[in-house]
Amino acid sequence: MEGPSLVIAREEFAPFQGKKVSQVEGKTRIPKENFEGATFKEARSWGKHFLLTFETGRGKSKKDFHIRIHFLMFGSYRIDNPRENRIPMLAYTINERRFYFYSCGIRTLEPAKFKAYDWSIDLMSPKWDHKQAVEHVKSKPETMACDILMDQNIFAGLGNIIKNEVLYRVRLHPEMKIKDLSSKQVRDLVYESHNYSHQFYEWKKINQLKRHWLIMRKKDCPEKHGELIKEPTGKLQRLSHYCPVCQPFTGSKKKPLKKSKVLKRKAPAKKPERSITH
DNA sequence: TCCAATGTTTCGCC
DNA sequence: GGGCGAAACATTGG
């Protein structure tokens, strides 16, 4: 789940602020007794972190505690309609509504860590700092564009979908190194990361995200240049989809052939023909 | 039916 | 201690 989706989650949770929590259960190992009778105070999101604050105790012993939920690749949340045959990591009730969290990492967050979040690198935050991001990118000349976008210390909340869409929109080959980009290209890359993240949010909210993908999981170039390339790129080796015509590699050094490819070429693995008739 | 995929953390090795 | 790769974790749509 990428940053913009968590903003939507935050908005879904907001109406329940100030209400009491009950019936807590789930596989998570964090202490659940803290929740029982606690007050839900706030939902926030930073990058791909979903942050929930509760207030526990009474009178002078009132105390805030925070949890951090990370949905990783497969995680999800539901309100009221649980997944069948799944045990949630965490589930609780607020105002007769049942909240479920599946397949996610849940931790308690020390108050100091909660306060330490740097909102200026969160793409969805009003505090997002474009100039600072440009500097961060330029400080990593040897890093490839596809990897820098996935760097959560620069673009918190940016995931593989946004990566692919942004690279296409600014017409950059995923494996271009930062040092081979013009200042304008770096600025465009940062600008579009922020811009597309917000566009992602708008489309996701009306359930129209996928239909607006230009490159992600597509087969052909939107500008009719033919088939797209689909391959793992960069140090991270996350899957990229790109058009070799729209996004040519223009770096100073030739893109090195990957070892695996060279080997494959020397000894092409011949698939045994599967006989059609028996 | 199979497998890649909206991702991060941890562990062990050099 | 840093860099690296592998493994762990856990799910489902295409």
mmCIF file of C-alpha atoms (C1' of nucleotides) in Angstrom:
data_model
loop_
_atom_site.group_PDB
_atom_site.id
_atom_site.type_symbol
_atom_site.label_atom_id
_atom_site.label_comp_id
_atom_site.label_asym_id
_atom_site.label_seq_id
_atom_site.Cartn_x
_atom_site.Cartn_y
_atom_site.Cartn_z
ATOM 1 C CA MET A 1 0.000 0.000 0.000
ATOM 2 C CA GLU A 2 1.454 3.336 -1.060
ATOM 3 C CA GLY A 3 1.248 6.697 0.706
ATOM 4 C CA PRO A 4 -1.878 8.103 -0.963
ATOM 5 C CA SER A 5 -3.936 5.046 0.025
ATOM 6 C CA LEU A 6 -3.056 5.666 3.655
ATOM 7 C CA VAL A 7 -4.344 9.217 3.424
ATOM 8 C CA ILE A 8 -7.667 7.754 2.347
ATOM 9 C CA ALA A 9 -7.516 5.343 5.304
ATOM 10 C CA ARG A 10 -6.811 8.230 7.635
ATOM 11 C CA GLU A 11 -9.923 9.998 6.354
ATOM 12 C CA GLU A 12 -12.045 6.904 6.873
ATOM 13 C CA PHE A 13 -10.903 6.675 10.469
ATOM 14 C CA ALA A 14 -11.307 10.354 11.317
ATOM 15 C CA PRO A 15 -15.052 10.265 12.159
ATOM 16 C CA PHE A 16 -14.296 7.937 15.066
ATOM 17 C CA GLN A 17 -11.952 10.244 16.886
ATOM 18 C CA GLY A 18 -12.838 10.741 20.516
ATOM 19 C CA LYS A 19 -14.745 7.438 20.772
ATOM 20 C CA LYS A 20 -14.071 4.460 22.998
ATOM 21 C CA VAL A 21 -12.462 1.233 21.854
ATOM 22 C CA SER A 22 -13.712 -2.212 22.868
ATOM 23 C CA GLN A 23 -13.570 -5.906 21.991
ATOM 24 C CA VAL A 24 -9.936 -5.967 21.003
ATOM 25 C CA GLU A 25 -8.438 -9.117 19.540
ATOM 26 C CA GLY A 26 -6.021 -10.339 16.879
ATOM 27 C CA LYS A 27 -2.764 -12.107 16.208
ATOM 28 C CA THR A 28 -0.552 -9.128 16.973
ATOM 29 C CA ARG A 29 1.766 -9.509 19.921
ATOM 30 C CA ILE A 30 1.490 -5.913 21.069
ATOM 31 C CA PRO A 31 -0.296 -5.655 24.444
ATOM 32 C CA LYS A 32 -3.994 -5.515 23.692
ATOM 33 C CA GLU A 33 -5.108 -4.692 27.232
ATOM 34 C CA ASN A 34 -4.016 -1.099 26.599
ATOM 35 C CA PHE A 35 -6.757 -0.720 24.029
ATOM 36 C CA GLU A 36 -9.688 -1.937 26.066
ATOM 37 C CA GLY A 37 -11.660 1.157 27.035
ATOM 38 C CA ALA A 38 -9.090 3.488 25.519
ATOM 39 C CA THR A 39 -10.140 6.514 23.498
ATOM 40 C CA PHE A 40 -9.211 6.684 19.834
ATOM 41 C CA LYS A 41 -7.603 10.066 19.407
ATOM 42 C CA GLU A 42 -6.160 10.347 15.951
ATOM 43 C CA ALA A 43 -5.135 8.600 12.731
ATOM 44 C CA ARG A 44 -2.190 9.959 10.813
ATOM 45 C CA SER A 45 -0.085 8.717 7.958
ATOM 46 C CA TRP A 46 3.551 9.243 7.215
ATOM 47 C CA GLY A 47 4.797 7.678 4.019
ATOM 48 C CA LYS A 48 3.664 4.073 4.190
ATOM 49 C CA HIS A 49 3.199 4.191 7.959
ATOM 50 C CA PHE A 50 -0.326 4.292 9.341
ATOM 51 C CA LEU A 51 -0.200 5.845 12.813
ATOM 52 C CA LEU A 52 -2.955 5.503 15.379
ATOM 53 C CA THR A 53 -3.027 7.328 18.694
ATOM 54 C CA PHE A 54 -5.112 6.204 21.669
ATOM 55 C CA GLU A 55 -5.545 7.557 25.160
ATOM 56 C CA THR A 56 -5.611 5.078 27.972
ATOM 57 C CA GLY A 57 -6.157 5.391 31.726
ATOM 58 C CA ARG A 58 -8.218 7.874 33.745
ATOM 59 C CA GLY A 59 -7.623 11.153 35.482
ATOM 60 C CA LYS A 60 -4.002 11.765 36.268
ATOM 61 C CA SER A 61 -2.867 8.451 34.815
ATOM 62 C CA LYS A 62 -4.174 9.386 31.367
ATOM 63 C CA LYS A 63 -1.588 8.553 28.804
ATOM 64 C CA ASP A 64 -1.291 8.557 25.020
ATOM 65 C CA PHE A 65 0.039 5.559 23.201
ATOM 66 C CA HIS A 66 0.745 5.145 19.529
ATOM 67 C CA ILE A 67 0.823 2.201 17.193
ATOM 68 C CA ARG A 68 2.415 1.988 13.773
ATOM 69 C CA ILE A 69 0.831 -0.208 11.146
ATOM 70 C CA HIS A 70 2.655 -1.164 7.968
ATOM 71 C CA PHE A 71 0.617 -2.906 5.286
ATOM 72 C CA LEU A 72 3.611 -4.009 3.229
ATOM 73 C CA MET A 73 2.631 -5.622 -0.082
ATOM 74 C CA PHE A 74 -0.437 -7.610 0.910
ATOM 75 C CA GLY A 75 -1.872 -5.809 3.884
ATOM 76 C CA SER A 76 -5.394 -4.456 4.072
ATOM 77 C CA TYR A 77 -7.943 -3.031 6.452
ATOM 78 C CA ARG A 78 -11.690 -3.393 6.534
ATOM 79 C CA ILE A 79 -14.422 -1.608 8.386
ATOM 80 C CA ASP A 80 -17.369 -3.872 9.251
ATOM 81 C CA ASN A 81 -17.050 -6.575 6.585
ATOM 82 C CA PRO A 82 -14.325 -8.968 7.656
ATOM 83 C CA ARG A 83 -12.463 -11.204 5.223
ATOM 84 C CA GLU A 84 -13.701 -14.743 5.333
ATOM 85 C CA ASN A 85 -11.455 -17.399 6.845
ATOM 86 C CA ARG A 86 -8.841 -14.869 7.903
ATOM 87 C CA ILE A 87 -7.651 -14.086 11.365
ATOM 88 C CA PRO A 88 -6.876 -10.382 11.586
ATOM 89 C CA MET A 89 -3.637 -9.088 13.070
ATOM 90 C CA LEU A 90 -5.813 -6.672 14.986
ATOM 91 C CA ALA A 91 -9.536 -6.021 15.325
ATOM 92 C CA TYR A 92 -11.510 -3.691 17.550
ATOM 93 C CA THR A 93 -14.892 -2.053 17.854
ATOM 94 C CA ILE A 94 -15.708 1.645 18.009
ATOM 95 C CA ASN A 95 -19.338 2.839 18.042
ATOM 96 C CA GLU A 96 -20.698 -0.519 16.911
ATOM 97 C CA ARG A 97 -18.329 -0.448 13.950
ATOM 98 C CA ARG A 98 -15.712 -3.156 13.683
ATOM 99 C CA PHE A 99 -12.200 -2.355 12.407
ATOM 100 C CA TYR A 100 -9.996 -5.118 10.992
ATOM 101 C CA PHE A 101 -6.322 -5.113 9.998
ATOM 102 C CA TYR A 102 -4.919 -7.998 7.957
ATOM 103 C CA SER A 103 -1.468 -9.117 6.992
ATOM 104 C CA CYS A 104 0.356 -6.135 8.346
ATOM 105 C CA GLY A 105 3.150 -5.288 10.727
ATOM 106 C CA ILE A 106 1.964 -3.652 13.939
ATOM 107 C CA ARG A 107 4.230 -2.107 16.536
ATOM 108 C CA THR A 108 3.846 0.212 19.424
ATOM 109 C CA LEU A 109 5.664 3.497 18.908
ATOM 110 C CA GLU A 110 7.616 5.250 21.634
ATOM 111 C CA PRO A 111 6.412 8.862 22.054
ATOM 112 C CA ALA A 112 9.872 10.060 21.072
ATOM 113 C CA LYS A 113 9.746 8.099 17.816
ATOM 114 C CA PHE A 114 6.254 9.348 17.123
ATOM 115 C CA LYS A 115 7.435 12.920 17.511
ATOM 116 C CA ALA A 116 10.527 12.346 15.411
ATOM 117 C CA TYR A 117 8.714 11.875 12.092
ATOM 118 C CA ASP A 118 10.024 14.278 9.493
ATOM 119 C CA TRP A 119 6.949 15.477 7.632
ATOM 120 C CA SER A 120 8.965 17.427 5.087
ATOM 121 C CA ILE A 121 9.848 14.200 3.267
ATOM 122 C CA ASP A 122 6.299 12.828 3.248
ATOM 123 C CA LEU A 123 4.920 13.279 -0.269
ATOM 124 C CA MET A 124 1.351 13.618 0.978
ATOM 125 C CA SER A 125 2.126 16.108 3.735
ATOM 126 C CA PRO A 126 1.488 19.840 3.342
ATOM 127 C CA LYS A 127 4.980 20.193 4.760
ATOM 128 C CA TRP A 128 6.519 18.423 1.740
ATOM 129 C CA ASP A 129 9.716 20.278 0.822
ATOM 130 C CA HIS A 130 10.378 20.223 -2.902
ATOM 131 C CA LYS A 131 13.706 22.063 -2.766
ATOM 132 C CA GLN A 132 15.043 19.802 -0.071
ATOM 133 C CA ALA A 133 14.032 16.718 -2.060
ATOM 134 C CA VAL A 134 15.907 18.063 -5.095
ATOM 135 C CA GLU A 135 18.999 18.441 -2.906
ATOM 136 C CA HIS A 136 18.580 14.944 -1.487
ATOM 137 C CA VAL A 137 18.377 13.495 -4.985
ATOM 138 C CA LYS A 138 21.395 15.429 -6.210
ATOM 139 C CA SER A 139 23.405 14.194 -3.232
ATOM 140 C CA LYS A 140 23.220 10.654 -4.665
ATOM 141 C CA PRO A 141 24.794 10.976 -8.122
ATOM 142 C CA GLU A 142 25.561 7.271 -8.482
ATOM 143 C CA THR A 143 22.016 6.133 -7.690
ATOM 144 C CA MET A 144 19.654 5.171 -10.477
ATOM 145 C CA ALA A 145 16.365 6.993 -10.968
ATOM 146 C CA CYS A 146 14.279 3.888 -10.240
ATOM 147 C CA ASP A 147 16.065 3.356 -6.917
ATOM 148 C CA ILE A 148 16.062 6.955 -5.766
ATOM 149 C CA LEU A 149 12.283 7.158 -6.157
ATOM 150 C CA MET A 150 11.840 4.140 -3.884
ATOM 151 C CA ASP A 151 14.064 5.690 -1.203
ATOM 152 C CA GLN A 152 11.731 6.239 1.739
ATOM 153 C CA ASN A 153 14.169 8.714 3.280
ATOM 154 C CA ILE A 154 13.651 11.013 0.298
ATOM 155 C CA PHE A 155 10.183 10.161 -1.051
ATOM 156 C CA ALA A 156 8.279 8.694 1.886
ATOM 157 C CA GLY A 157 5.151 6.964 0.610
ATOM 158 C CA LEU A 158 6.324 6.384 -2.958
ATOM 159 C CA GLY A 159 5.917 2.782 -4.135
ATOM 160 C CA ASN A 160 6.425 0.760 -7.275
ATOM 161 C CA ILE A 161 3.272 1.953 -9.037
ATOM 162 C CA ILE A 162 4.104 5.610 -8.533
ATOM 163 C CA LYS A 163 7.702 4.898 -9.537
ATOM 164 C CA ASN A 164 6.732 3.479 -12.911
ATOM 165 C CA GLU A 165 4.119 6.124 -13.679
ATOM 166 C CA VAL A 166 6.430 8.982 -12.711
ATOM 167 C CA LEU A 167 9.343 7.691 -14.782
ATOM 168 C CA TYR A 168 7.097 7.414 -17.813
ATOM 169 C CA ARG A 169 5.549 10.821 -17.306
ATOM 170 C CA VAL A 170 8.937 12.521 -17.156
ATOM 171 C CA ARG A 171 10.251 10.261 -19.936
ATOM 172 C CA LEU A 172 13.173 8.856 -17.991
ATOM 173 C CA HIS A 173 14.787 5.459 -18.362
ATOM 174 C CA PRO A 174 14.615 3.704 -14.963
ATOM 175 C CA GLU A 175 18.349 3.055 -14.843
ATOM 176 C CA MET A 176 19.558 6.572 -15.611
ATOM 177 C CA LYS A 177 21.961 7.676 -12.909
ATOM 178 C CA ILE A 178 21.260 10.965 -11.192
ATOM 179 C CA LYS A 179 24.624 12.375 -12.285
ATOM 180 C CA ASP A 180 23.559 11.958 -15.906
ATOM 181 C CA LEU A 181 20.395 14.020 -15.472
ATOM 182 C CA SER A 182 20.103 17.751 -16.112
ATOM 183 C CA SER A 183 18.993 19.988 -13.261
ATOM 184 C CA LYS A 184 15.660 20.338 -14.978
ATOM 185 C CA GLN A 185 15.261 16.569 -15.212
ATOM 186 C CA VAL A 186 15.897 16.241 -11.478
ATOM 187 C CA ARG A 187 13.418 19.002 -10.716
ATOM 188 C CA ASP A 188 10.824 17.399 -13.005
ATOM 189 C CA LEU A 189 11.358 14.022 -11.375
ATOM 190 C CA VAL A 190 10.735 15.473 -7.921
ATOM 191 C CA TYR A 191 7.832 17.613 -9.084
ATOM 192 C CA GLU A 192 6.079 14.736 -10.824
ATOM 193 C CA SER A 193 6.561 12.416 -7.838
ATOM 194 C CA HIS A 194 4.629 14.872 -5.724
ATOM 195 C CA ASN A 195 2.109 15.691 -8.424
ATOM 196 C CA TYR A 196 1.355 12.083 -9.373
ATOM 197 C CA SER A 197 1.069 11.009 -5.734
ATOM 198 C CA HIS A 198 -1.764 13.488 -5.315
ATOM 199 C CA GLN A 199 -3.294 12.431 -8.617
ATOM 200 C CA PHE A 200 -3.069 8.811 -7.386
ATOM 201 C CA TYR A 201 -4.996 9.862 -4.293
ATOM 202 C CA GLU A 202 -7.786 11.506 -6.314
ATOM 203 C CA TRP A 203 -8.210 8.537 -8.640
ATOM 204 C CA LYS A 204 -7.978 5.961 -5.896
ATOM 205 C CA LYS A 205 -10.664 7.741 -3.918
ATOM 206 C CA ILE A 206 -13.154 7.281 -6.764
ATOM 207 C CA ASN A 207 -11.868 3.788 -7.509
ATOM 208 C CA GLN A 208 -10.397 4.785 -10.855
ATOM 209 C CA LEU A 209 -6.718 4.332 -10.241
ATOM 210 C CA LYS A 210 -5.996 1.400 -12.531
ATOM 211 C CA ARG A 211 -7.849 2.767 -15.501
ATOM 212 C CA HIS A 212 -5.547 5.774 -15.467
ATOM 213 C CA TRP A 213 -2.325 3.807 -15.488
ATOM 214 C CA LEU A 214 -0.287 4.742 -18.542
ATOM 215 C CA ILE A 215 2.536 2.249 -18.156
ATOM 216 C CA MET A 216 2.074 0.086 -15.073
ATOM 217 C CA ARG A 217 1.428 -3.512 -16.165
ATOM 218 C CA LYS A 218 0.708 -2.353 -19.693
ATOM 219 C CA LYS A 219 1.889 -4.222 -22.738
ATOM 220 C CA ASP A 220 2.184 -1.482 -25.315
ATOM 221 C CA CYS A 221 3.460 2.088 -25.390
ATOM 222 C CA PRO A 222 0.664 4.664 -24.988
ATOM 223 C CA GLU A 223 2.249 6.534 -27.896
ATOM 224 C CA LYS A 224 2.240 3.490 -30.172
ATOM 225 C CA HIS A 225 5.960 2.827 -30.154
ATOM 226 C CA GLY A 226 5.331 -0.849 -29.715
ATOM 227 C CA GLU A 227 5.929 -3.228 -26.868
ATOM 228 C CA LEU A 228 7.065 -2.039 -23.482
ATOM 229 C CA ILE A 229 10.013 -3.486 -21.647
ATOM 230 C CA LYS A 230 9.219 -5.244 -18.400
ATOM 231 C CA GLU A 231 12.221 -6.097 -16.256
ATOM 232 C CA PRO A 232 13.666 -5.736 -12.773
ATOM 233 C CA THR A 233 15.823 -2.611 -12.639
ATOM 234 C CA GLY A 234 18.355 -0.939 -10.372
ATOM 235 C CA LYS A 235 19.972 -2.241 -7.244
ATOM 236 C CA LEU A 236 16.579 -2.916 -5.774
ATOM 237 C CA GLN A 237 15.603 -5.089 -8.738
ATOM 238 C CA ARG A 238 11.967 -4.075 -8.496
ATOM 239 C CA LEU A 239 9.906 -4.543 -11.619
ATOM 240 C CA SER A 240 9.863 -1.657 -14.069
ATOM 241 C CA HIS A 241 7.649 -1.139 -17.100
ATOM 242 C CA TYR A 242 8.978 1.361 -19.604
ATOM 243 C CA CYS A 243 9.052 2.313 -23.255
ATOM 244 C CA PRO A 244 12.543 2.175 -24.784
ATOM 245 C CA VAL A 245 11.570 4.884 -27.287
ATOM 246 C CA CYS A 246 9.887 7.346 -24.931
ATOM 247 C CA GLN A 247 12.401 6.625 -22.165
ATOM 248 C CA PRO A 248 15.718 6.020 -23.902
ATOM 249 C CA PHE A 249 18.878 5.315 -21.938
ATOM 250 C CA THR A 250 21.157 8.283 -22.551
ATOM 251 C CA GLY A 251 23.643 7.860 -19.734
ATOM 252 C CA SER A 252 27.331 8.406 -20.304
ATOM 253 C CA LYS A 253 28.161 4.778 -19.770
ATOM 254 C CA LYS A 254 26.628 1.969 -21.656
ATOM 255 C CA LYS A 255 24.088 0.120 -19.652
ATOM 256 C CA PRO A 256 25.935 -2.997 -18.535
ATOM 257 C CA LEU A 257 24.442 -6.318 -19.471
ATOM 258 C CA LYS A 258 23.351 -8.241 -16.492
ATOM 259 C CA LYS A 259 25.318 -11.406 -15.838
ATOM 260 C CA SER A 260 22.260 -13.551 -15.946
ATOM 261 C CA LYS A 261 21.448 -12.254 -19.421
ATOM 262 C CA VAL A 262 24.939 -12.948 -20.740
ATOM 263 C CA LEU A 263 24.788 -16.449 -19.424
ATOM 264 C CA LYS A 264 21.402 -16.984 -20.911
ATOM 265 C CA ARG A 265 22.682 -15.853 -24.279
ATOM 266 C CA LYS A 266 25.626 -18.228 -24.206
ATOM 267 C CA ALA A 267 23.569 -21.183 -23.201
ATOM 268 C CA PRO A 268 19.965 -20.577 -24.143
ATOM 269 C CA ALA A 269 17.830 -22.719 -21.964
ATOM 270 C CA LYS A 270 15.916 -24.848 -24.372
ATOM 271 C CA LYS A 271 12.541 -25.693 -23.088
ATOM 272 C CA PRO A 272 11.655 -29.235 -23.902
ATOM 273 C CA GLU A 273 8.844 -29.059 -26.417
ATOM 274 C CA ARG A 274 5.740 -30.178 -24.785
ATOM 275 C CA SER A 275 4.115 -32.630 -27.086
ATOM 276 C CA ILE A 276 0.630 -31.593 -27.991
ATOM 277 C CA THR A 277 -0.571 -34.992 -28.985
ATOM 278 C CA HIS A 278 -0.168 -38.082 -26.967
ATOM 279 C "C1'" DT B 1 -2.804 -23.794 -11.462
ATOM 280 C "C1'" DC B 2 0.979 -20.977 -10.735
ATOM 281 C "C1'" DC B 3 3.483 -17.028 -9.649
ATOM 282 C "C1'" DA B 4 4.639 -12.381 -9.455
ATOM 283 C "C1'" DA B 5 3.683 -8.597 -6.783
ATOM 284 C "C1'" DT B 6 1.322 -1.360 -4.358
ATOM 285 C "C1'" DG B 7 7.357 -3.924 0.869
ATOM 286 C "C1'" DT B 8 10.360 -3.926 4.963
ATOM 287 C "C1'" DT B 9 13.116 -6.058 8.416
ATOM 288 C "C1'" DT B 10 16.386 -9.170 10.067
ATOM 289 C "C1'" DC B 11 20.039 -12.288 9.890
ATOM 290 C "C1'" DG B 12 24.484 -14.045 8.616
ATOM 291 C "C1'" DC B 13 28.524 -13.439 5.968
ATOM 292 C "C1'" DC B 14 32.526 -11.000 4.228
ATOM 293 C "C1'" DG C 1 30.485 -1.477 11.292
ATOM 294 C "C1'" DG C 2 28.855 -1.283 6.440
ATOM 295 C "C1'" DG C 3 27.333 -3.526 2.401
ATOM 296 C "C1'" DC C 4 25.244 -7.247 0.562
ATOM 297 C "C1'" DG C 5 22.137 -11.098 -0.417
ATOM 298 C "C1'" DA C 6 18.929 -14.329 1.305
ATOM 299 C "C1'" DA C 7 15.210 -15.310 4.031
ATOM 300 C "C1'" DA C 8 11.220 -14.317 6.497
ATOM 301 C "C1'" DC C 9 6.701 -12.608 6.583
ATOM 302 C "C1'" DA C 10 2.009 -13.397 4.260
ATOM 303 C "C1'" DT C 11 -1.806 -12.828 0.237
ATOM 304 C "C1'" DT C 12 -4.254 -12.922 -4.012
ATOM 305 C "C1'" DG C 13 -5.450 -11.381 -8.658
ATOM 306 C "C1'" DG C 14 -4.496 -12.389 -13.156
#
